[in-house]
Tab-separated table of C-alpha atoms in Angstrom:
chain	number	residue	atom	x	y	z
A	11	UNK	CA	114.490	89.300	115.465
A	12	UNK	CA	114.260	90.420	118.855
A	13	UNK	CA	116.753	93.417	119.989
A	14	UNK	CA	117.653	91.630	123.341
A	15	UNK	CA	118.978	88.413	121.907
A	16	UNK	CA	122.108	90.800	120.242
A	17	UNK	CA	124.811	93.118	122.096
A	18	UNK	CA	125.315	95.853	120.465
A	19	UNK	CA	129.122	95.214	120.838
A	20	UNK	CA	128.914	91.985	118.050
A	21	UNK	CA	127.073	93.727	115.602
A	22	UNK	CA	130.542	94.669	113.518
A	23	UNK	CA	129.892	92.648	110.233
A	24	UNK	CA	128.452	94.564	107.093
A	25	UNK	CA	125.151	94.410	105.786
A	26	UNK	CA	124.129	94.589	102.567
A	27	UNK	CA	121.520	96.691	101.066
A	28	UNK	CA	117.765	97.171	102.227
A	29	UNK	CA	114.136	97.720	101.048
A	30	UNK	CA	112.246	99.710	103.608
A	31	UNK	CA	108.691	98.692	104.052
A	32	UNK	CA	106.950	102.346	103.161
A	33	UNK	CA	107.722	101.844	99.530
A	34	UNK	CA	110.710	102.849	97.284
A	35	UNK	CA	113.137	105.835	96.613
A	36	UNK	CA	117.164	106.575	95.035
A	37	UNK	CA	118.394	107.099	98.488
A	38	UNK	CA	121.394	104.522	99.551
A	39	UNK	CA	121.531	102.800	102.803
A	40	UNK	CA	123.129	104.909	105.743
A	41	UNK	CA	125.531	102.634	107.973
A	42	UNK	CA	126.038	103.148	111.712
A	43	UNK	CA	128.913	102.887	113.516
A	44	UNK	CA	127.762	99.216	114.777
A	45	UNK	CA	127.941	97.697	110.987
A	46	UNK	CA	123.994	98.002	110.873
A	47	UNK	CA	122.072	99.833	107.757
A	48	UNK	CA	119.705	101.892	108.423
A	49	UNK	CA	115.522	100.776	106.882
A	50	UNK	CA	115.564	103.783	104.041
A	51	UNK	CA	113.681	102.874	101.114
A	52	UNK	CA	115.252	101.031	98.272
A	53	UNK	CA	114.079	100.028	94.841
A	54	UNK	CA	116.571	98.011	93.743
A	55	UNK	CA	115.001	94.742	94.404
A	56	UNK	CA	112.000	96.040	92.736
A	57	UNK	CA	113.490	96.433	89.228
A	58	UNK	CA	114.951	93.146	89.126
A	59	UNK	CA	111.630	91.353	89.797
A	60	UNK	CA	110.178	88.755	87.063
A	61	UNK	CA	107.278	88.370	85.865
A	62	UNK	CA	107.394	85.441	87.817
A	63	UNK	CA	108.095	86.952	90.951
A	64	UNK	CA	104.731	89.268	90.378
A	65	UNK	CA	102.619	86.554	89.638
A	66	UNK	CA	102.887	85.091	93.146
A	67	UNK	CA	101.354	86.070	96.543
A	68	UNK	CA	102.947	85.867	99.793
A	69	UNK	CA	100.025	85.466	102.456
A	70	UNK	CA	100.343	85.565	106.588
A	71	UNK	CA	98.150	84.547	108.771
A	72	UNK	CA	97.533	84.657	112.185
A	73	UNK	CA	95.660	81.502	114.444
A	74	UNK	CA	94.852	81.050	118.046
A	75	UNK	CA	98.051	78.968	118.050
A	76	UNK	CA	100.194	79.068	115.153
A	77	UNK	CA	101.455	81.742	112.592
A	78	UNK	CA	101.279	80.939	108.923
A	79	UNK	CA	103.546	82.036	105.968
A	80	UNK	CA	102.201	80.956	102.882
A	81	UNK	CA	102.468	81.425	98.834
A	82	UNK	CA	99.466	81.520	96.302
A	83	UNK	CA	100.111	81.345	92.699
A	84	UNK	CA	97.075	82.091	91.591
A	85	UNK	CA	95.277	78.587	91.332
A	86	UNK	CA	97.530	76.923	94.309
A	87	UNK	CA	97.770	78.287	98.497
A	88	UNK	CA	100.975	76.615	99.308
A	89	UNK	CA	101.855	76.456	103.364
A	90	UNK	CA	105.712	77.898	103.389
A	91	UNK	CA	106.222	77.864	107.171
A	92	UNK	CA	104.596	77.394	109.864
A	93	UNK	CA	105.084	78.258	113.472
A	94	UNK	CA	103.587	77.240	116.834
A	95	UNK	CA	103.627	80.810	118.274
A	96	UNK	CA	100.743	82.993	119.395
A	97	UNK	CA	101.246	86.556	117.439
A	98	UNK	CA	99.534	89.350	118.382
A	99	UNK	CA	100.288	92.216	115.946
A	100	UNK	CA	101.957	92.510	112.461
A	101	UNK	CA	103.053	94.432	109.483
A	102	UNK	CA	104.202	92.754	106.425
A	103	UNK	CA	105.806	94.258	102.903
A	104	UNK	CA	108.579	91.772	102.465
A	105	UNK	CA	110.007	92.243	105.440
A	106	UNK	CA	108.068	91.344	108.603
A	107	UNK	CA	107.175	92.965	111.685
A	108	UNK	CA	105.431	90.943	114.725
A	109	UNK	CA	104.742	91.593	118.038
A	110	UNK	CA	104.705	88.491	120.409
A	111	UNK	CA	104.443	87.835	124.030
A	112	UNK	CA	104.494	91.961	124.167
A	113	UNK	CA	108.089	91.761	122.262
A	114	UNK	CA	108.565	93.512	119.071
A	115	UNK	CA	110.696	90.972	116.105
A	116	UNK	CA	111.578	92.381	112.529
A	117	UNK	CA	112.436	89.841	109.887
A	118	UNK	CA	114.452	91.204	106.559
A	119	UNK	CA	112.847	89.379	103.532
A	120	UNK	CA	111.130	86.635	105.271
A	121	UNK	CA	110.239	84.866	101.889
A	122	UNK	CA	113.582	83.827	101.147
A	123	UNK	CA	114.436	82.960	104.514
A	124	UNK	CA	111.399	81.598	106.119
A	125	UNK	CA	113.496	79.589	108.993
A	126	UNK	CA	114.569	83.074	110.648
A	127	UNK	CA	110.783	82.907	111.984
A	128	UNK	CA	112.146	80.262	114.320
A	129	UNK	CA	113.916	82.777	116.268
A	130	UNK	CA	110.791	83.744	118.237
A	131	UNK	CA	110.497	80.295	119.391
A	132	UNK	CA	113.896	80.735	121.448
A	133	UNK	CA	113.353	81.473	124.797
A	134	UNK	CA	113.975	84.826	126.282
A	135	UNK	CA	117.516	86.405	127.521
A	136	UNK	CA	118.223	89.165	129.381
A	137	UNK	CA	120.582	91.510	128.607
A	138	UNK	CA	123.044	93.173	130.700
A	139	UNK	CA	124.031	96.395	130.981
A	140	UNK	CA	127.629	97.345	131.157
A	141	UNK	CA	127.776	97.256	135.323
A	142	UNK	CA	126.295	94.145	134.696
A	143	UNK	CA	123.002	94.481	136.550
A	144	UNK	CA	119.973	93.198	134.176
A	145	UNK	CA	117.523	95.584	132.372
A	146	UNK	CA	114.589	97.010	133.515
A	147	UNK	CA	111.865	96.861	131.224
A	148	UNK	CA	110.099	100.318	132.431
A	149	UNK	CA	113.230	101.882	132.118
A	150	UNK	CA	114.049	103.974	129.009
A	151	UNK	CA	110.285	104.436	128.026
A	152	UNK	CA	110.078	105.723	124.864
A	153	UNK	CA	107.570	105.952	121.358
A	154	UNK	CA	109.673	106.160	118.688
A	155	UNK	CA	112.239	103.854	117.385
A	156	UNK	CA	114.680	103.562	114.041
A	157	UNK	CA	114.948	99.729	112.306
A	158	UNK	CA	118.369	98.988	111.876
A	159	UNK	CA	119.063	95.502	109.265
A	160	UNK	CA	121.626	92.767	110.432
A	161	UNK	CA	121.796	90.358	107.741
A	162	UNK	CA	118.384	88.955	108.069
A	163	UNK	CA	117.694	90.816	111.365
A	164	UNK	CA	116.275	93.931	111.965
A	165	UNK	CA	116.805	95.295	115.425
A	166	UNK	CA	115.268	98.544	117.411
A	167	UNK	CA	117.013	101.284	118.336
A	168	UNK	CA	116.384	104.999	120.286
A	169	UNK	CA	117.097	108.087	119.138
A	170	UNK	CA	120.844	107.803	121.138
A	171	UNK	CA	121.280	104.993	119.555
A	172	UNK	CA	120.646	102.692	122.741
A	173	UNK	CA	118.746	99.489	121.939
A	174	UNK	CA	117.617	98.579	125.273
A	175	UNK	CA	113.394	98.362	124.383
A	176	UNK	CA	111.160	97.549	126.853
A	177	UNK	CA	108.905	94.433	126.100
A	178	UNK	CA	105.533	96.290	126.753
A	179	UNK	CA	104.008	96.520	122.826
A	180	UNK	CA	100.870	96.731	122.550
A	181	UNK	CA	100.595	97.717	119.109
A	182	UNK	CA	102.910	99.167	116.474
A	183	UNK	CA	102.645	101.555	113.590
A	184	UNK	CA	105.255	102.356	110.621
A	185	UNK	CA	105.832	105.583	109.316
A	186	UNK	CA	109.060	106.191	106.920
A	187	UNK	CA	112.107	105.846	108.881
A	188	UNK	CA	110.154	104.999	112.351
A	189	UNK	CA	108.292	102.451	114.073
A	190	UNK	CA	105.988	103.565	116.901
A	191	UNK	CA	105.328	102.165	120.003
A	192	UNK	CA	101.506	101.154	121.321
A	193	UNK	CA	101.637	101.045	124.661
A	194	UNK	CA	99.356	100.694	127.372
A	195	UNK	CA	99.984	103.659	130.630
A	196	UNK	CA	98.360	105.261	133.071
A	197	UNK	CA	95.148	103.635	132.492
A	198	UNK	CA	95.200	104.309	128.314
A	199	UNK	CA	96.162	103.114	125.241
A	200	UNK	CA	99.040	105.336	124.408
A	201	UNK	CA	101.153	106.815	121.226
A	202	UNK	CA	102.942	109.592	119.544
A	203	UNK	CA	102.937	110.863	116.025
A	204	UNK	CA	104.042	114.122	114.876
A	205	UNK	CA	105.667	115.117	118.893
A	206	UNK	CA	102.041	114.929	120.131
A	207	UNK	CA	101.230	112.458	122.162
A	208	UNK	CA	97.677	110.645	122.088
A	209	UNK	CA	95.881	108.275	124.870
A	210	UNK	CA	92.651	106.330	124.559
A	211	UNK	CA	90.597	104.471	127.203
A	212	UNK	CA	89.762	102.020	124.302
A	213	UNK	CA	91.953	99.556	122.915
A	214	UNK	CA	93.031	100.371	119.686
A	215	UNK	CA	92.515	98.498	116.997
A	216	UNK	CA	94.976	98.937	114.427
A	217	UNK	CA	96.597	102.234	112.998
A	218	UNK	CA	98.156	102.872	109.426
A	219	UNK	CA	99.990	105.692	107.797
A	220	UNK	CA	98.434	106.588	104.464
A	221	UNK	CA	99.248	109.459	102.317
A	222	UNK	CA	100.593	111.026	105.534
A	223	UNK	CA	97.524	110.866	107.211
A	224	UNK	CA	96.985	108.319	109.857
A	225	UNK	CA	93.955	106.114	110.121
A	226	UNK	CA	92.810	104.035	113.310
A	227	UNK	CA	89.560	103.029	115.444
A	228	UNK	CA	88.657	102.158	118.752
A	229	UNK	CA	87.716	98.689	119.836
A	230	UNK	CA	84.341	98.480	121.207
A	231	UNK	CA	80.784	98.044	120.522
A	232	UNK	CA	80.598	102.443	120.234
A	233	UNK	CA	83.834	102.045	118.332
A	234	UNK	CA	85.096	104.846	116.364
A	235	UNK	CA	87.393	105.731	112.794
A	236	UNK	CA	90.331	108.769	113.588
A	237	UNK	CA	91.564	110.043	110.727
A	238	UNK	CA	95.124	112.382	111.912
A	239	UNK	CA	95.982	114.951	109.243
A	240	UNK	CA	96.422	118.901	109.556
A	241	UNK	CA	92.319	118.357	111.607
A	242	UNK	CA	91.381	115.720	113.152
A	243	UNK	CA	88.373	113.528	111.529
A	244	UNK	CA	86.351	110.499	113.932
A	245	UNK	CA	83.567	108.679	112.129
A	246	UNK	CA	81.234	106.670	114.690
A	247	UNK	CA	80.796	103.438	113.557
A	248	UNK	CA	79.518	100.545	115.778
A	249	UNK	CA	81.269	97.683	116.028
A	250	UNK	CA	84.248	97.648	113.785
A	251	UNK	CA	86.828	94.362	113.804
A	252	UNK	CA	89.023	94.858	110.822
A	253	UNK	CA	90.536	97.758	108.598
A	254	UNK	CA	92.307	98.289	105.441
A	255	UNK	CA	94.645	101.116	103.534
A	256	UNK	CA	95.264	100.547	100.136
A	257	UNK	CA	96.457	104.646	98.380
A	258	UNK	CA	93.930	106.517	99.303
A	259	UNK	CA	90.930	104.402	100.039
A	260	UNK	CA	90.485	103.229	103.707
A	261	UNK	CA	88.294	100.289	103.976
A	262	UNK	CA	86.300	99.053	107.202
A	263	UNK	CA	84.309	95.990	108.273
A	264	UNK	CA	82.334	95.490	111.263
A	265	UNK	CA	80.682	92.610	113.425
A	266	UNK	CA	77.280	93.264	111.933
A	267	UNK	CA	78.393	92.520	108.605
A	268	UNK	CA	78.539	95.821	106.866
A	269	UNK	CA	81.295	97.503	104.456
A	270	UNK	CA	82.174	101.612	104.426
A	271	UNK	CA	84.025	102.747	102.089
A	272	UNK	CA	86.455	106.155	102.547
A	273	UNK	CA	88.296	108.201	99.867
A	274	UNK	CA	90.822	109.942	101.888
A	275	UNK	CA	88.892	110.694	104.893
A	276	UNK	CA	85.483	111.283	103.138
A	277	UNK	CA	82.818	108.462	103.358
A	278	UNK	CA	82.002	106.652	99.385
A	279	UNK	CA	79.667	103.898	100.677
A	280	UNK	CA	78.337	101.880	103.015
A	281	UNK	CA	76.855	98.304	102.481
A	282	UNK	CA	75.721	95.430	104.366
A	283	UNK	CA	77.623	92.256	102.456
A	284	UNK	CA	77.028	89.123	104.989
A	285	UNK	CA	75.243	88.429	108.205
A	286	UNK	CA	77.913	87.727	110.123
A	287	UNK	CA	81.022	89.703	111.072
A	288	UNK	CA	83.439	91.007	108.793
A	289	UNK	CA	87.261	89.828	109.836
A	290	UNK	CA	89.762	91.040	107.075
A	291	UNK	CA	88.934	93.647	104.269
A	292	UNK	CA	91.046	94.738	101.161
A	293	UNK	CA	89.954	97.266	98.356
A	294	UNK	CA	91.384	96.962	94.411
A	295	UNK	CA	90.133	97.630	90.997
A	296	UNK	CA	86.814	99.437	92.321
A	297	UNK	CA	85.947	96.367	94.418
A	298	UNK	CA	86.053	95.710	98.163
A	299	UNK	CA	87.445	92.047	99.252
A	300	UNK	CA	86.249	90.772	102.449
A	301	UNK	CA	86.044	87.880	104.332
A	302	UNK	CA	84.197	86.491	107.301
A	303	UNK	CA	84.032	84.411	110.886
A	304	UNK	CA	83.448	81.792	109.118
A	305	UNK	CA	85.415	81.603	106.369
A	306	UNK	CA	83.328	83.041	103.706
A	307	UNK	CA	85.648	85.152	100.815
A	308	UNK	CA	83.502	87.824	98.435
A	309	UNK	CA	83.862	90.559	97.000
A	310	UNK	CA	81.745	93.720	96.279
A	311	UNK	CA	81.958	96.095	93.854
A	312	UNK	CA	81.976	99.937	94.635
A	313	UNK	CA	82.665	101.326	91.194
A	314	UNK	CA	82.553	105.178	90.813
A	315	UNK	CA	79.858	105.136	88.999
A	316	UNK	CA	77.581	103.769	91.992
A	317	UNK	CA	79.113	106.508	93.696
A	318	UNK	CA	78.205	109.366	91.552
A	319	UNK	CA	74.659	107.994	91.373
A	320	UNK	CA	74.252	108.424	94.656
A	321	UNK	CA	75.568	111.739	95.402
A	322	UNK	CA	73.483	112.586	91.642
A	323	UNK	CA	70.106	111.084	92.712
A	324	UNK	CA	68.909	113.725	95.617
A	325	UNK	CA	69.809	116.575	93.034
A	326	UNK	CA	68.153	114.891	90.384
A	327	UNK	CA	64.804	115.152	92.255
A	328	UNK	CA	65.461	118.441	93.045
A	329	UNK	CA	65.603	119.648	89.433
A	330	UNK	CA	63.109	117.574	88.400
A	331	UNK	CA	60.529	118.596	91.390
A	332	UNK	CA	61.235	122.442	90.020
A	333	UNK	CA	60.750	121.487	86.502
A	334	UNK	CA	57.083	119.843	87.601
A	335	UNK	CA	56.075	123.470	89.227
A	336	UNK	CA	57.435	125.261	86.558
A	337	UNK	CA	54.963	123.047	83.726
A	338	UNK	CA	51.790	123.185	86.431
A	339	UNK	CA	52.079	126.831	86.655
A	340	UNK	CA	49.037	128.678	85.684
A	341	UNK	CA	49.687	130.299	82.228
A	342	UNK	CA	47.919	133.713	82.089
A	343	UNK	CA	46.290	134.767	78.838
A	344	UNK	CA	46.351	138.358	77.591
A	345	UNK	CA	42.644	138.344	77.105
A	346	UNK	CA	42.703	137.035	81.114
A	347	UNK	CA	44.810	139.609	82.385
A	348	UNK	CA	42.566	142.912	82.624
């Protein structure tokens, strides 16, 4: 839900507890003095899920025109909502995070409340300040922001505590606790992680926290793979359009079809798997998922074992190559040698 459609003055009812979107820990919800929880991870709803529950996959998608939520049970894609807005960026882990019309919305366990999706459909208010003179969205500017739940709404707020956001996302990223701002600036594509700041010519392309390291590329035919840990790692790869974290393998398709595989920040494989480009990507059980413009779904394996022949092969040959020389070599003969 979008922070401008809420004073900060109503927000006085209690929430109940949350699941933050990193994964799970013991820690209880913090409250603020507003009646909002703070997004700290929570387990809770993980223990009581059925084997039902687990059996079942909860799918968004993203068209030219509408945004999809939808349910596959493992022999059925059911449609669960469906919503005639154009949506540029998102995150989802149970609760959703989307960025339209340069606005950033969060959405507290969109499954079982798939109407709240409706609420980007509303048109825009301003807010007012207290002197009563509207916002300025370039005022304020800053990177880093803490998601607060409402019920089923997750607002934005600043380090004071202030939840007056300017509507200028480019791009988001999560990391535990905090949601980063993407924003374009002084002729770049600009964030900060870790009180540095960072600014690219290039668009960028998407971003991920994994393992605490962050992963991103750079739009563009020359695009390139960061990877943000205590040294920085960039991979040039040409023409990348869609990337994946899943632990720590980082998966990445490009426009000319091909596949590269990374264990932490260390390339496994690369393999051309269609002839035309690569759109999503996903990496399980040794295997890369993919998918394609047009609407091809396979899947790949990359097993260790193809991996270990592979880095095995070259020294193979070497040993091999010294064993030949060592059998060819001339023998001398003690009647030979005077």
């Amino acid at each position: 839900m979008s922070w401008d459609e809420y004073d900060e003055a109503s927000l006085s009812s209690s929430a109940r507890s949350s699941e933050d979107i990193e994964g799970a820990s013991n820690k209880d919800s913090s409250e603020d003095n507003s009646g909002c929880k703070d997004l700290v991870p929570d387990n809770k709803d993980t223990k009581n899920k059925t084997e039902d529950d687990c059996s079942k996959l909860y799918i968004t998608a993203l068209g030219e025109e509408f945004f999809y939520l939808l349910i596959f049970d493992g022999s059925n894609l059911t449609l669960i909502k469906r919503v005639k807005k154009k949506i540029s960026s998102q995150v989802f882990a149970k609760d959703l995070y989307i960025i339209s019309d340069k606005k950033l919305y969060g959405f507290h366990d969109v499954v079982s409340s798939p109407d709240s999706l409706d609420e980007v459909l509303k048109p825009e208010r301003k807010r007012k300040k207290v002197n009563g003179s509207l916002l300025n969205d370039e005022s304020h500017e800053e990177y880093t922001y803490r998601p607060f739940r409402k019920d089923r709404r997750i607002i934005f707020k600043r380090e004071e505590g202030k939840s007056d956001i300017a509507n200028n996302w480019e791009g988001f990223f999560i990391t535990r606790g905090l949601v980063h701002k993407i924003v374009y600036e002084d002729g770049g594509y600009t964030f900060v992680y870790n009180s540095k700041k960072y600014s690219y010519e290039k668009e960028i392309g998407r971003i991920a926290h994994n393992n605490e390291m962050l992963v991103y590329y750079l739009k563009g035919k020359d695009s390139k793979l960061y990877f943000q840990e205590v040294h920085e790692k960039i991979y040039s790869i040409p023409k990348i359009t869609t990337m994946s974290c899943e632990g720590q393998w980082t998966v990445v398709g490009t426009a000319d079809g091909y596949i590269y595989l990374f264990n932490k920040c260390v390339l496994s494989g690369r393999k051309k798997v269609y002839n035309v480009p690569i759109t999503g990507v996903g990496f399980m059980n040794e295997s890369v998922y993919f998918s394609s413009f047009d609407g091809f779904v396979g899947v790949h394996r990359m097993s260790g074992r193809y991996n270990i022949l592979h880095m095995t092969l070259p020294i193979a040959i070497f040993i091999f190559a010294i064993l030949i020389g060592l059998i060819l070599k001339p023998v001398e003969f003690p009647f030979t040698s005077k």
